C-alpha atoms as one frame of an Amber mdcrd trajectory, in Angstrom:
protein
   7.343  21.851 -60.370   5.016  23.435 -62.373   1.152  22.309 -63.393   1.488
  23.782 -66.942  -0.037  20.279 -67.934  -3.012  21.147 -66.487  -4.004  23.393
 -68.745  -4.640  26.841 -66.968  -4.228  30.383 -68.120  -1.839  31.303 -64.876
   1.373  28.841 -65.542   4.501  29.980 -64.501   6.586  31.780 -66.973   9.532
  30.484 -68.458  12.945  32.240 -66.805  16.514  30.951 -66.114  17.186  29.448
 -63.286  19.851  32.275 -61.247  19.201  34.120 -58.203  20.910  37.350 -56.691
  23.521  37.424 -54.212  22.957  40.156 -51.782  24.679  43.133 -52.766  26.394
  45.529 -50.258  23.730  47.771 -48.303  25.205  50.830 -47.041  21.690  52.537
 -46.066  18.829  51.450 -43.760  15.606  50.154 -46.267  12.254  51.334 -45.703
  10.861  49.243 -48.441   7.924  51.590 -48.734   8.806  54.063 -51.045   6.946
  55.432 -54.443   6.385  52.612 -57.280   7.185  55.234 -59.803  10.847  55.180
 -59.544  11.524  58.455 -59.207  11.775  58.713 -54.870  14.465  55.902 -54.611
  12.467  53.373 -53.653  14.861  50.519 -53.092  15.625  52.673 -50.670  19.467
  53.272 -51.049  21.085  56.421 -50.804  20.892  59.545 -52.971  23.981  59.423
 -55.736  26.171  62.825 -55.820  25.136  63.104 -59.510  21.088  62.704 -59.427
  20.694  63.745 -62.995  19.128  61.344 -66.006  21.012  59.077 -68.330  19.591
  60.233 -71.766  16.319  61.003 -70.482  16.119  57.806 -68.697  15.458  57.615
 -64.594  19.252  57.254 -63.549  18.219  55.057 -60.785  16.200  52.534 -62.791
  19.013  51.979 -65.463  21.655  51.236 -62.751  19.420  48.807 -60.628  18.498
  46.955 -64.168  22.320  46.786 -65.118  23.008  45.385 -61.600  20.494  42.500
 -62.183  21.440  42.273 -65.533  25.335  41.608 -64.348  23.539  38.964 -61.571
  22.212  37.116 -64.739  25.380  37.288 -66.778  27.692  35.897 -64.044  29.258
  38.799 -62.825  28.529  38.919 -59.260  31.820  40.743 -58.551  30.972  43.663
 -61.054  27.512  43.741 -59.584  28.503  44.358 -56.389  31.090  46.975 -57.423
  28.332  48.959 -59.517  25.824  48.745 -56.217  28.492  50.182 -54.010  29.711
  52.679 -56.468  26.651  54.039 -57.415  24.555  53.626 -53.711  21.603  51.977
 -55.545  20.779  48.460 -54.490  19.008  45.740 -56.630  16.471  44.977 -54.223
  15.300  46.002 -50.656  15.971  43.687 -47.639  12.386  42.669 -47.577  12.409
  41.525 -51.359  16.084  39.669 -50.498  14.329  37.725 -47.615  11.397  36.835
 -49.567  13.203  35.397 -52.669  15.700  33.514 -50.541  12.835  31.947 -48.601
  10.920  31.005 -51.790  14.102  29.509 -53.311  14.911  27.853 -50.231  11.585
  26.091 -50.066  10.908  28.018 -46.442   7.113  28.152 -47.065   6.317  29.483
 -43.598   8.679  32.257 -43.766   7.566  33.105 -47.283   3.888  33.114 -46.281
   4.577  35.385 -43.208   6.419  38.013 -45.335   3.562  38.183 -47.825   0.809
  38.075 -45.227   2.720  41.089 -43.449   3.074  42.633 -46.313  -0.605  42.962
 -47.379  -1.452  43.553 -43.944   1.241  46.684 -43.850  -0.573  47.945 -47.205
  -3.697  48.756 -45.567  -1.882  49.944 -42.122  -1.344  53.102 -40.951   2.776
  54.762 -41.034   3.003  54.386 -37.288   1.842  50.814 -37.223   4.298  49.115
 -40.019   6.101  46.441 -39.224  10.161  46.469 -40.020  10.993  46.952 -43.215
  12.955  43.328 -43.541   9.512  41.427 -43.123   7.306  43.409 -45.850   7.265
  43.805 -49.489   5.987  46.552 -51.862   2.933  44.846 -53.353   1.536  45.985
 -56.906  -2.003  47.640 -57.070  -3.614  44.394 -58.553  -1.902  42.340 -55.985
  -4.174  39.345 -54.879  -3.421  38.084 -51.352  -5.136  34.579 -52.179  -3.779
  33.991 -55.355  -0.038  34.777 -54.571  -0.444  32.539 -51.375  -1.804  29.461
 -53.783   0.885  29.884 -56.061   3.293  29.424 -52.950   0.956  26.066 -51.584
   0.620  24.959 -54.653   4.512  24.509 -55.165   4.516  23.059 -51.675   2.285
  20.566 -52.767   3.585  19.572 -56.114   6.915  19.445 -54.207   5.702  16.847
 -51.583   4.140  14.832 -54.199   7.125  14.641 -56.264   8.872  13.468 -52.944
   5.710  11.097 -52.923   4.550  11.963 -49.336   0.767  11.731 -50.384  -0.209
  12.312 -46.901   1.053  15.640 -46.398   0.539  16.824 -49.953  -3.143  15.757
 -49.437  -2.874  17.947 -45.798  -1.506  20.894 -47.951  -4.551  20.500 -50.689
  -7.469  20.500 -48.047  -6.232  22.667 -45.329  -4.188  25.001 -46.878  -5.109
  25.348 -51.024  -9.038  24.553 -50.700  -9.602  27.170 -48.263  -8.429  29.571
 -50.296 -11.125  29.254 -52.817  -8.892  30.253 -55.729  -9.330  28.590 -59.165
 -11.066  25.983 -58.295 -10.737  24.079 -61.717  -7.083  24.314 -61.317  -7.865
  22.714 -57.377  -9.818  20.004 -58.970  -6.569  19.332 -61.584  -4.394  19.080
 -58.492  -6.159  16.925 -56.312  -6.769  14.124 -59.386  -2.591  14.298 -59.565
  -2.634  12.372 -55.801  -3.961   9.197 -57.828  -1.020   9.898 -60.924   1.504
   6.993 -60.908   4.973   8.332 -60.145   5.975   7.338 -63.909   3.035  10.299
 -65.316   3.776  12.655 -62.492   5.915  14.650 -64.567   3.889  14.843 -67.685
   0.777  15.418 -65.847   1.897  18.241 -63.414   3.865  20.021 -66.369   7.350
  19.112 -64.616  10.221  19.868 -66.669  12.890  20.703 -64.420  14.587  20.490
 -61.038  13.155  22.188 -57.662  15.434  24.974 -58.245  14.177  25.924 -61.630
  10.050  25.558 -60.691  11.005  27.641 -57.487  12.471  29.997 -60.025   9.467
  29.836 -62.259   7.396  29.843 -59.132   9.573  33.431 -57.997   8.872  34.831
 -61.562   5.162  34.428 -61.082   5.001  35.816 -57.995   7.174  38.962 -58.683
   4.308  39.696 -61.201   1.979  41.195 -58.313   5.407  42.938 -56.495   6.355
  46.684 -57.383   8.848  46.888 -59.705  10.287  49.830 -57.523  11.637  46.912
 -55.039  11.491  44.109 -57.383  12.495  44.196 -60.839  11.101  41.760 -63.330
  13.341  39.249 -64.107  15.202  39.571 -67.256  13.867  43.119 -67.438  17.125
  43.979 -69.670  16.753  41.097 -71.997  13.095  41.811 -72.481  13.904  45.405
 -73.099  16.514  44.753 -75.549  13.833  42.533 -77.336  11.696  44.952 -77.805
  14.266  46.948 -79.541  15.338  43.969 -81.901  11.325  43.575 -82.463  10.894
  47.164 -83.261  14.061  47.123 -86.042  12.685  44.264 -87.713   9.040  45.713
 -87.860  10.547  48.574 -89.659  12.521  46.420 -92.169  10.186  46.004 -94.873
  12.769  43.430 -96.368  13.954  41.373 -93.002  14.137  37.755 -94.652  16.717
  36.328 -91.992  16.294  34.237 -89.120  19.030  35.827 -87.324  18.883  38.638
 -84.928  19.983  42.087 -85.548  22.984  43.140 -84.029  22.570  45.545 -81.283
  25.710  47.696 -82.507  23.916  49.292 -85.001  20.442  50.051 -86.345  19.273
  47.418 -88.470  17.805  47.747 -91.892  17.829  44.712 -94.905  18.978  45.373
 -98.533  15.654  45.174-101.067  18.289  43.986-103.535  18.494  40.667-101.268
  14.671  40.070-101.374  13.347  37.435-103.843  11.820  39.718-106.491  13.065
  38.646-109.871  11.679  35.339-111.486  15.136  32.990-111.739  13.564  29.598
-113.777  10.127  28.986-115.156   9.165  25.259-115.156   6.901  24.617-118.038
   5.988  20.790-118.027   2.210  21.425-117.285   0.038  21.542-119.937  -2.828
  23.525-118.363  -3.708  25.601-115.499  -1.292  24.897-112.533  -3.033  24.898
-109.484  -1.068  24.230-106.515   2.808  24.126-105.655   4.384  23.178-102.502
   8.326  22.948-101.180   8.944  19.880 -99.200   9.980  20.653 -95.345  13.633
  20.364 -96.176  13.469  22.302 -99.583  14.840  20.017-101.285  11.906  19.336
-103.548   8.727  20.832-105.032   5.826  19.571-106.073   3.225  20.904-108.738
  -0.541  20.072-109.393  -2.807  21.235-111.929  -5.670  20.735-113.900  -3.834
  18.307-116.575  -4.356  15.825-114.030  -0.272  15.623-113.179   1.714  15.960
-110.466   5.178  16.402-110.636   8.019  16.456-108.389  11.031  18.478-109.004
  14.892  18.588-107.351  15.342  21.884-106.343  18.843  21.670-107.138  18.168
  22.024-110.601  14.540  21.735-110.885  14.585  18.586-113.059  11.568  16.539
-112.922  12.160  13.614-110.340   8.890  11.898-110.861   5.504  12.504-112.657
   2.394  11.327-111.204  -0.578  10.224-113.509  -2.931   8.202-111.986  -5.535
  10.699-111.204  -8.295  10.849-113.773  -9.259  14.610-113.340  -7.600  17.697
-112.082  -5.244  17.523-109.043  -6.081  20.429-106.541  -3.833  20.058-103.921
  -0.609  18.449-102.650   0.952  17.979 -98.861   4.107  16.699 -98.000   4.436
  14.242 -94.698   6.492  15.662 -91.916   9.799  13.596 -92.982   9.134  14.363
 -96.728   9.065  10.895 -97.857   5.124  10.566 -98.440   2.980  12.680-100.390
  -0.760  13.147-100.211  -2.727  13.886-103.533  -6.300  15.461-103.826  -8.187
  15.393-106.927 -11.485  16.383-108.180 -12.062  12.848-109.284 -12.986  12.040
-105.669  -9.902  10.396-104.833  -7.070  11.183-102.550  -3.628   8.999-102.715
  -0.800   8.737-101.237   2.374   8.389-102.730   6.387   7.038-102.106   8.005
   9.559-102.756  11.648   8.110-103.037  10.054   5.903-106.492   6.727   7.142
-107.081   4.553   4.449-106.601   1.272   4.881-104.935   1.090   3.487-101.592
  -3.105   4.217-100.753  -6.037   5.413-102.970  -8.638   7.016-100.629 -11.741
   6.196-102.743 -14.500   6.973-100.433 -15.992  10.441-101.438 -18.867  11.408
-103.529 -17.527  14.946-104.370 -13.914  16.507-104.679 -11.454  15.966-102.811
  -9.912  19.278-101.857  -7.237  18.950 -99.158  -5.119  16.757 -97.165  -3.105
  17.180 -93.498  -0.712  15.113 -92.083  -0.990  14.533 -88.406   2.506  15.552
 -86.466   3.717  11.797 -86.323   3.101  11.307 -90.103   1.059   8.061 -89.289
  -2.338   9.401 -90.287  -3.659  12.521 -92.098  -6.954  13.783 -92.355  -8.835
  14.483 -95.713 -11.255  17.150 -96.521 -14.010  16.990 -99.239 -16.758  19.047
-100.776 -19.111  15.702-100.031 -21.269  16.671 -97.365 -22.182  13.276 -96.105
 -18.012  12.374 -95.338 -16.655  16.138 -95.579 -13.604  15.466 -92.977 -12.175
  12.111 -92.252  -9.261  10.879 -90.146  -7.321   8.133 -92.175  -4.471   5.642
 -91.051  -1.556   5.563 -93.459  -2.422   1.678 -93.965  -5.886   3.175 -95.098
  -7.973   2.402 -91.569 -10.693   4.940 -91.015  -9.930   6.143 -87.561 -12.384
   8.861 -87.525 -15.492  10.912 -89.362 -16.319  14.460 -88.396 -20.178  15.207
 -88.239 -21.522  15.929 -91.417 -23.809  18.663 -92.995 -21.219  20.846 -94.521
 -18.600  21.037 -96.873 -14.955  21.595 -96.697 -12.973  23.749 -99.010  -9.390
  23.754 -97.131  -7.768  22.115 -93.772  -4.405  22.403 -92.108  -3.053  20.619
 -88.946  -0.587  22.206 -86.597   2.643  21.635 -86.569   2.029  20.374 -82.713
  -0.230  18.018 -83.942  -2.649  19.426 -81.372  -5.564  21.023 -83.897  -7.158
  20.560 -86.839  -8.635  23.648 -88.555 -11.269  23.222 -91.740 -12.458  26.240
 -93.787 -16.296  25.418 -94.662 -17.780  26.606 -97.856 -20.612  28.407 -95.749
 -18.149  31.171 -94.288 -17.260  29.434 -91.300 -13.558  28.128 -89.829 -14.172
  25.005 -87.528 -11.208  24.268 -85.329 -11.138  20.771 -83.677  -8.732  19.398
 -80.891  -7.179  16.702 -82.938  -6.209  14.310 -80.026 -10.010  14.441 -78.715
 -11.583  15.234 -82.268 -13.981  17.768 -79.662 -14.341  20.777 -81.708 -12.862
  23.803 -79.797 -14.898  26.568 -81.779 -16.533  27.662 -84.567 -15.664  31.028
 -86.212 -18.278  32.909 -88.415 -16.779  34.833 -91.389 -17.648  37.977 -93.764
 -17.186  35.373 -96.901 -16.339  32.226 -97.750 -12.963  31.102 -97.243 -10.838
  29.831-100.017  -7.700  28.520 -97.968  -6.270  28.025 -94.741  -2.835  27.810
 -93.288  -1.593  27.431 -89.649   1.996  29.632 -88.921   4.964  26.956 -87.527
   4.814  28.027 -83.972   0.891  26.904 -83.912  -0.580  30.491 -82.795  -2.200
  31.889 -85.598  -4.481  31.239 -88.571  -3.911  32.766 -92.057  -7.404  32.626
 -93.525  -7.992  33.979 -97.437 -11.296  34.976 -98.006 -13.554  35.161-101.057
 -14.379  38.740-100.600 -10.614  39.738-101.205  -9.034  39.735 -97.845  -7.146
  37.975 -95.652  -7.315  37.568 -92.120  -4.386  36.720 -89.706  -6.330  34.965
 -86.581  -4.842  34.372 -82.975  -5.688  30.627 -82.633  -6.361  30.963 -78.868
  -8.462  33.721 -78.842 -10.037  33.863 -82.408  -9.190  37.921 -82.464  -8.652
  39.007 -85.951  -4.677  40.587 -85.277  -4.296  42.177 -88.949  -5.799  42.325
 -92.234  -4.358  42.227 -95.457  -5.959  43.708 -98.749  -4.731  44.462-102.177
  -5.007  41.579-104.009  -8.120  40.660-106.322 -10.269  37.706-105.489 -13.712
  37.083-105.931 -14.545  33.912-107.836 -11.911  31.196-107.562  -9.956  29.385
-105.299  -6.707  31.583-104.465  -4.377  30.636-101.726  -1.913  32.633 -99.411
   0.731  31.746 -97.027   3.204  32.686 -94.484   6.458  33.167 -96.078  10.322
  34.273 -95.073  12.886  33.053 -93.136  11.039  33.538 -89.893   7.854  33.616
 -91.359   8.139  37.779 -91.141   5.760  37.700 -94.887   2.293  37.201 -96.099
   2.319  36.729 -99.413  -0.745  35.115-101.578  -1.624  35.005-105.360  -4.231
  37.031-107.145  -7.034  37.006-109.884  -4.938  39.903-111.836  -2.033  37.708
-112.540   0.064  39.449-109.554   1.886  38.180-106.378   1.180  40.333-103.300
   3.779  40.501-100.239   2.767  42.167 -97.325   5.062  42.522 -93.915   3.235
  40.264 -91.308   3.874  42.600 -87.984   3.344  45.923 -89.828   0.711  45.024
 -92.465   2.673  47.198 -95.091   2.242  45.992 -98.540   5.903  45.469 -99.699
   5.754  44.445-103.153   3.166  43.398-105.788   5.136  41.759-108.429   3.910
  40.767-111.944   3.518  36.968-111.200   2.335  35.445-114.689   1.154  36.564
-118.124  -2.434  35.886-117.610  -5.359  34.260-115.587  -4.951  34.089-111.497
  -1.814  33.136-109.889  -3.381  30.186-107.789  -0.806  29.435-105.411   2.478
  30.092-103.330   4.887  28.241-101.272   8.112  29.659 -99.777  10.944  27.731
 -99.362  11.258  26.699 -95.554  15.059  25.883 -96.334  16.020  28.883 -98.444
  14.102  32.018 -97.383  15.402  33.703-100.879  13.409  31.350-102.803   9.583
  31.425-103.434   7.481  29.590-106.135   4.231  30.322-107.459   1.781  28.530
-109.609  -0.951  30.308-112.433  -3.341  29.650-115.155  -0.541  30.350-118.178
   0.747  26.597-117.085   3.467  27.648-115.470   5.199  27.560-112.144   7.653
  30.275-111.622  10.590  30.134-109.135  11.392  33.317-107.766  15.101  34.436
-106.505  17.403  37.102-105.470  19.055  39.024-108.435  18.291  36.848-111.021
  16.832  37.943-114.765  15.851  35.239-117.402  13.310  35.914-120.166   9.808
  34.724-119.759   7.448  32.976-121.925   4.875  34.063-123.908   1.406  33.893
-123.443  -0.308  30.821-122.527  -4.093  29.699-122.764  -6.380  31.474-119.829
  -7.929  28.926-117.232  -8.808  28.164-113.373  -9.370  26.035-110.559 -13.180
  26.154-108.749 -13.555  27.877-105.816 -16.210  24.903-104.379 -19.454  23.159
-105.864 -20.019  21.252-108.891 -17.475  21.663-111.687 -18.663  23.095-115.050
 -16.415  24.093-117.909 -16.719  27.332-119.657 -14.235  28.503-122.809 -11.860
  30.484-120.078 -11.663  27.963-117.518 -13.362  25.518-114.983 -15.378  27.224
-112.651 -17.774  26.226-109.852 -21.552  27.047-108.412 -22.619  26.162-105.521
 -24.794  22.900-106.107
């Protein structure tokens, strides 16, 4: 059992449910050797050939292989390798400790742990027998490790509904440690939790055996790897190898994992760099485009007040939604793609039935342009953003009921809801990002920015925010820490709304429009500019959308009245020049000879 649901940073890592049977032991173990891996810290006999393995420590390689064979289920092979090499997976002290934890023998596990800390500060002639000790990491904390052990015991007693014993552990064993008081309070609240809710509240997601494996994985971080190799070490190393290959491959556009048999490199010719289709059904600037989640449809919207829905099989127009009275700057598909929100400069938002093209709901509440909409994860409600500073952000039900209005006083240019449904991100026109808990409506934090944000997007794993700044920079921000992970530069921006987004099969790319009529594509992990494409004939490229179901296709919407569909190895003639125009970034709308623009009020 693990209390991940108690919102703590010290939750157990996800590991598979596997333990290691003892391997044949050929020599006595002292368990106290150097932790640098160069002096046979596992106490096994010196092999006849002490040379390295292609520059790698021979003992480390062999012991990792023994561990991996156990995890793969090849127990006999692991024992044979240990016997033949003379290297053992772990000391007898580690084996005893492992067995105690996995078997729920908490008194024995604590005894070994306490003796190990005592031994760490004792003189050599005072060391207890090696089978009763562990080699601890330099930063190991006794109270922290004891807390995790006793917490496991407490949670298992709750699972058994032995509340008296659980209360005794809480008061007499956990509380005296004075470790992580907030977590202790959360654990105490579980005593009153009904049985049917205990699993969710405590983060219980599997049998006791799996929970104890996660506990062991957590404790192993405080034990020297010289005697207890971190779990799944070979798999972790192979993940690093694959990640490095992907990061070094500029055109990696597949969700499939690279093979370990050979070095990996994707072919540029398989990347969507050519215009396959030009959509010319708009009569003015196209301000927005977005593929449906299943990739079967594409919605476009623009200054001509039109909202068009295309079938991506042949890019025929399925519906023309014509009810808005001014330009439409945004559209958003519901999670199941059955409904669509459109947001317009006529100060209205509309919800449409995608199957028949009928308007289901009109939000006629705002006194300024509606700039964006975002669906809740269940598709039963949505958030509307507006430049109306009196009602800039409001949560609505699908039946048109106002569920919540956030505190007024600023204007919102764009908003997005994370895929997990937990957070709402709103881009303030005053150079700030507001991040709210969509479940409680409370603001988690407000992030100041160097210039006005024109768009925000959230990665599918709900970990990162992509912020397009008016000063011509795109920032990738960690949603939890607010740290700027990467900056992308090169595109032109300053006056108008330009949107950027995640793209590619595994969101390996950052793609953005630009005021110089081009499309810019960067590698998300290494920040390299992959391609600069001559996107449209004139004016800005306002919006980009990558097909979620087809990594070889993305769309761009521009001021030349066209939407272009980019794909692999396609060559089609491009249309001639079209009139220029543009989408306002924020403020009160004014019209010029070139395009509609906006100035702060």
